[in-house]
């Protein structure tokens, strides 16, 4: 099992729809979870972080965390073509915020007009 | 949060040669991290660089191939030595942010092609 695994893509949604991106992680002691967006040819950009079980909302983005299920997700509401990018889930493994930040393989999202 | 300037942005190199990538941070940071992103792949941590000590390398990466320097709290270099086409990747330096949940912020990356 990979340490951080994302649902296989690519994911294609129409403009205005909700895009749902999923991620599971292997280390039950993990405490810190991040979502990055990476446009083609660019470096990753941090868009969300979450520490506590439940939902965390920031504008059109909602991160959801379920530690019992070792599952973290990102919802993008009212998807726009500018949201088309690769989304990377990242986790501090080892139960601390100073461990190695480990990335999933990424999910390519395409939002079509 | 910290802003990282990374150079070169891209390079095409001959096999057997070496390339040194530089990262300059606009503030003092304790730890810097070097990642590799192979074509179509995710990010893999190469090593962690602390000022004043040897870098800590991840499994599969060795100092002879990827020597790292960290002469002060704002600067680090990664050298890709004796390059082969398999080293063609994007190399990224990063450091922790003061905000954003203490995730990592990244330099703009170096796109390396070995021919």
Short mmCIF file of C-alpha atoms in Angstrom, two decimals:
data_model
loop_
_atom_site.label_atom_id
_atom_site.label_comp_id
_atom_site.label_asym_id
_atom_site.label_seq_id
_atom_site.Cartn_x
_atom_site.Cartn_y
_atom_site.Cartn_z
CA UNK A 1 0.00 0.00 0.00
CA UNK A 2 1.30 3.43 -0.89
CA UNK A 3 1.78 5.81 2.00
CA UNK A 4 -0.44 8.44 0.39
CA UNK A 5 -2.80 7.40 -2.36
CA UNK A 6 -5.17 9.50 -4.45
CA UNK A 7 -8.08 8.42 -6.57
CA UNK A 8 -6.97 7.73 -10.07
CA UNK A 9 -7.75 10.35 -12.64
CA UNK A 10 -8.04 12.15 -14.75
CA UNK A 11 -11.22 13.74 -13.49
CA UNK A 12 -13.34 15.78 -15.85
CA UNK A 13 -16.25 17.93 -14.67
CA UNK A 14 -18.38 20.57 -16.36
CA UNK A 15 -18.06 24.19 -15.39
CA UNK A 16 -20.17 24.97 -12.34
CA UNK A 17 -20.14 21.40 -11.01
CA UNK A 18 -18.58 20.08 -7.81
CA UNK A 19 -15.22 18.35 -8.22
CA UNK A 20 -14.41 15.75 -5.59
CA UNK A 21 -10.84 14.66 -5.00
CA UNK A 22 -9.98 11.87 -2.60
CA UNK A 23 -6.91 10.74 -0.71
CA UNK A 24 -6.11 7.94 1.72
CA UNK A 25 -3.04 7.57 3.88
CA UNK A 26 -1.40 4.63 5.59
CA UNK A 27 -0.09 6.08 8.86
CA UNK A 28 -2.89 6.21 11.41
CA UNK A 29 -0.87 8.61 13.56
CA UNK A 30 -0.71 11.32 10.91
CA UNK A 31 -1.96 14.69 12.10
CA UNK A 32 -1.43 17.24 9.32
CA UNK A 33 -2.91 17.12 5.84
CA UNK A 34 -2.49 19.41 2.87
CA UNK A 35 -3.84 19.96 -0.61
CA UNK A 36 -1.66 21.48 -3.30
CA UNK A 37 -2.58 22.67 -6.76
CA UNK A 38 -0.04 22.39 -9.55
CA UNK A 39 -0.59 24.00 -12.91
CA UNK A 40 1.27 22.53 -15.85
CA UNK A 41 4.88 23.69 -15.84
CA UNK A 42 4.56 25.33 -12.44
CA UNK A 43 5.52 24.35 -8.91
CA UNK A 44 2.94 23.16 -6.37
CA UNK A 45 0.92 25.81 -4.54
CA UNK A 46 -0.56 25.17 -1.10
CA UNK A 47 -4.32 25.74 -1.17
CA UNK A 48 -5.69 24.03 1.94
CA UNK A 49 -4.59 22.40 5.16
CA UNK A 50 -6.60 20.53 7.75
CA UNK A 51 -5.77 19.07 11.14
CA UNK A 52 -9.10 18.19 12.73
CA UNK A 53 -11.81 15.74 11.79
CA UNK A 54 -14.66 17.29 9.88
CA UNK A 55 -14.90 19.98 7.25
CA UNK A 56 -12.86 23.10 6.67
CA UNK A 57 -14.09 25.63 4.15
CA UNK A 58 -12.18 28.34 2.33
CA UNK A 59 -14.11 30.04 -0.43
CA UNK A 60 -15.05 27.46 -3.04
CA UNK A 61 -12.78 24.84 -1.47
CA UNK A 62 -13.75 22.43 1.32
CA UNK A 63 -11.33 19.97 2.85
CA UNK A 64 -12.79 17.00 4.69
CA UNK A 65 -10.90 14.79 7.12
CA UNK A 66 -11.86 11.47 8.65
CA UNK A 67 -8.98 10.13 10.70
CA UNK A 68 -10.79 6.93 11.66
CA UNK A 69 -11.07 6.04 7.99
CA UNK A 70 -7.67 7.60 7.17
CA UNK A 71 -9.31 9.62 4.48
CA UNK A 72 -9.03 13.22 3.37
CA UNK A 73 -10.85 14.86 0.49
CA UNK A 74 -11.08 18.16 -1.32
CA UNK A 75 -14.31 19.50 -2.79
CA UNK A 76 -14.27 22.32 -5.28
CA UNK A 77 -17.66 23.97 -5.69
CA UNK A 78 -18.71 25.91 -8.77
CA UNK A 79 -15.70 24.56 -10.66
CA UNK A 80 -14.11 26.92 -13.15
CA UNK A 81 -11.86 26.21 -16.13
CA UNK A 82 -9.11 27.97 -14.17
CA UNK A 83 -9.32 25.13 -11.62
CA UNK A 84 -7.94 22.73 -14.24
CA UNK A 85 -4.70 21.49 -12.73
CA UNK A 86 -3.12 18.56 -10.92
CA UNK A 87 -4.17 18.34 -7.26
CA UNK A 88 -1.73 16.77 -4.85
CA UNK A 89 -2.58 15.42 -1.42
CA UNK A 90 0.27 15.62 1.10
CA UNK A 91 0.62 14.24 4.61
CA UNK A 92 3.13 14.64 7.39
CA UNK A 93 3.73 11.00 8.20
CA UNK A 94 5.00 9.97 11.60
CA UNK A 95 2.42 11.73 13.73
CA UNK A 96 4.19 15.06 13.86
CA UNK A 97 4.24 18.28 11.89
CA UNK A 98 7.97 17.94 11.47
CA UNK A 99 8.09 14.66 9.66
CA UNK A 100 8.58 14.08 5.98
CA UNK A 101 5.88 15.69 3.84
CA UNK A 102 4.81 12.85 1.61
CA UNK A 103 2.80 13.41 -1.54
CA UNK A 104 0.24 11.32 -3.35
CA UNK A 105 0.54 10.73 -7.05
CA UNK A 106 -1.84 13.56 -7.90
CA UNK A 107 -5.19 13.76 -9.65
CA UNK A 108 -5.50 15.69 -12.89
CA UNK A 109 -8.67 17.77 -12.93
CA UNK A 110 -10.12 19.21 -16.11
CA UNK A 111 -13.04 21.61 -15.93
CA UNK A 112 -14.67 21.99 -19.33
CA UNK A 113 -16.89 24.92 -20.32
CA UNK B 1 5.58 33.22 4.30
CA UNK B 2 9.02 32.59 2.81
CA UNK B 3 9.64 33.24 -0.87
CA UNK B 4 12.17 31.03 -2.62
CA UNK B 5 14.11 32.03 -5.71
CA UNK B 6 15.41 29.02 -7.61
CA UNK B 7 17.76 28.91 -10.55
CA UNK B 8 18.32 27.89 -13.22
CA UNK B 9 14.72 27.47 -14.31
CA UNK B 10 15.71 24.94 -16.93
CA UNK B 11 18.78 23.42 -18.47
CA UNK B 12 19.77 20.86 -21.06
CA UNK B 13 22.92 18.98 -20.07
CA UNK B 14 25.15 16.35 -21.57
CA UNK B 15 25.30 12.98 -19.88
CA UNK B 16 28.23 12.60 -17.54
CA UNK B 17 28.26 16.25 -16.53
CA UNK B 18 26.98 17.89 -13.34
CA UNK B 19 24.51 20.68 -12.68
CA UNK B 20 24.21 22.76 -9.53
CA UNK B 21 20.80 24.18 -8.63
CA UNK B 22 20.59 27.13 -6.28
CA UNK B 23 17.82 28.23 -3.94
CA UNK B 24 17.72 31.54 -2.12
CA UNK B 25 15.10 32.19 0.56
CA UNK B 26 14.05 35.71 1.51
CA UNK B 27 14.15 34.89 5.23
CA UNK B 28 16.10 32.63 7.53
CA UNK B 29 14.77 29.11 7.65
CA UNK B 30 15.99 26.12 9.61
CA UNK B 31 15.23 23.33 7.19
CA UNK B 32 15.21 23.16 3.43
CA UNK B 33 14.00 20.23 1.42
CA UNK B 34 14.87 19.03 -2.06
CA UNK B 35 12.32 17.15 -4.14
CA UNK B 36 12.36 15.49 -7.54
CA UNK B 37 9.35 15.27 -9.81
CA UNK B 38 9.84 12.91 -12.71
CA UNK B 39 7.69 13.37 -15.81
CA UNK B 40 4.06 12.69 -15.01
CA UNK B 41 4.89 11.68 -11.46
CA UNK B 42 4.43 13.10 -8.01
CA UNK B 43 7.06 14.65 -5.77
CA UNK B 44 9.72 12.48 -4.15
CA UNK B 45 11.84 13.83 -1.32
CA UNK B 46 15.56 13.61 -2.06
CA UNK B 47 16.99 15.04 1.14
CA UNK B 48 16.55 17.45 4.02
CA UNK B 49 19.21 20.13 4.49
CA UNK B 50 19.90 21.78 7.83
CA UNK B 51 22.39 24.57 8.21
CA UNK B 52 25.65 23.42 9.71
CA UNK B 53 25.10 19.70 9.39
CA UNK B 54 25.14 16.98 6.77
CA UNK B 55 22.01 16.61 4.71
CA UNK B 56 19.76 13.67 5.46
CA UNK B 57 19.04 11.59 2.37
CA UNK B 58 15.98 9.48 1.68
CA UNK B 59 16.17 5.87 0.64
CA UNK B 60 17.37 5.60 -2.94
CA UNK B 61 19.32 8.86 -2.93
CA UNK B 62 23.00 9.15 -2.06
CA UNK B 63 25.32 12.01 -1.33
CA UNK B 64 27.76 11.16 -4.10
CA UNK B 65 25.02 11.56 -6.68
CA UNK B 66 23.16 14.49 -5.09
CA UNK B 67 25.57 16.51 -2.93
CA UNK B 68 23.85 19.31 -1.05
CA UNK B 69 25.29 22.40 0.55
CA UNK B 70 23.63 24.59 3.17
CA UNK B 71 26.15 27.30 4.02
CA UNK B 72 23.68 29.58 5.83
CA UNK B 73 20.03 29.90 6.81
CA UNK B 74 18.91 31.45 3.52
CA UNK B 75 20.69 29.44 0.85
CA UNK B 76 21.11 25.87 -0.39
CA UNK B 77 22.39 24.10 -3.46
CA UNK B 78 21.73 20.68 -4.93
CA UNK B 79 24.16 19.19 -7.42
CA UNK B 80 23.10 16.45 -9.78
CA UNK B 81 26.33 14.61 -10.55
CA UNK B 82 27.42 12.40 -13.41
CA UNK B 83 24.06 12.82 -15.05
CA UNK B 84 22.25 10.26 -17.16
CA UNK B 85 18.98 10.61 -19.09
CA UNK B 86 17.20 9.03 -16.11
CA UNK B 87 17.99 12.18 -14.13
CA UNK B 88 15.76 14.22 -16.43
CA UNK B 89 13.21 15.64 -13.99
CA UNK B 90 11.99 18.75 -12.31
CA UNK B 91 13.94 19.52 -9.16
CA UNK B 92 12.27 21.61 -6.48
CA UNK B 93 13.53 23.15 -3.28
CA UNK B 94 11.15 23.93 -0.47
CA UNK B 95 10.86 25.08 3.09
CA UNK B 96 8.17 25.22 5.71
CA UNK B 97 5.75 28.11 5.71
CA UNK B 98 5.04 30.22 8.77
CA UNK B 99 1.38 30.13 7.91
CA UNK B 100 -0.65 27.66 5.89
CA UNK B 101 -0.56 25.05 8.59
CA UNK B 102 3.22 24.82 8.35
CA UNK B 103 3.07 23.05 5.03
CA UNK B 104 5.85 23.50 2.54
CA UNK B 105 6.31 26.31 0.05
CA UNK B 106 8.25 25.62 -3.12
CA UNK B 107 10.68 27.34 -5.41
CA UNK B 108 9.75 27.67 -9.06
CA UNK B 109 11.60 24.49 -9.98
CA UNK B 110 14.43 23.52 -12.31
CA UNK B 111 13.48 21.51 -15.38
CA UNK B 112 16.49 19.36 -16.23
CA UNK B 113 16.88 17.47 -19.47
CA UNK B 114 19.88 15.18 -19.89
CA UNK B 115 20.82 14.23 -23.42
#
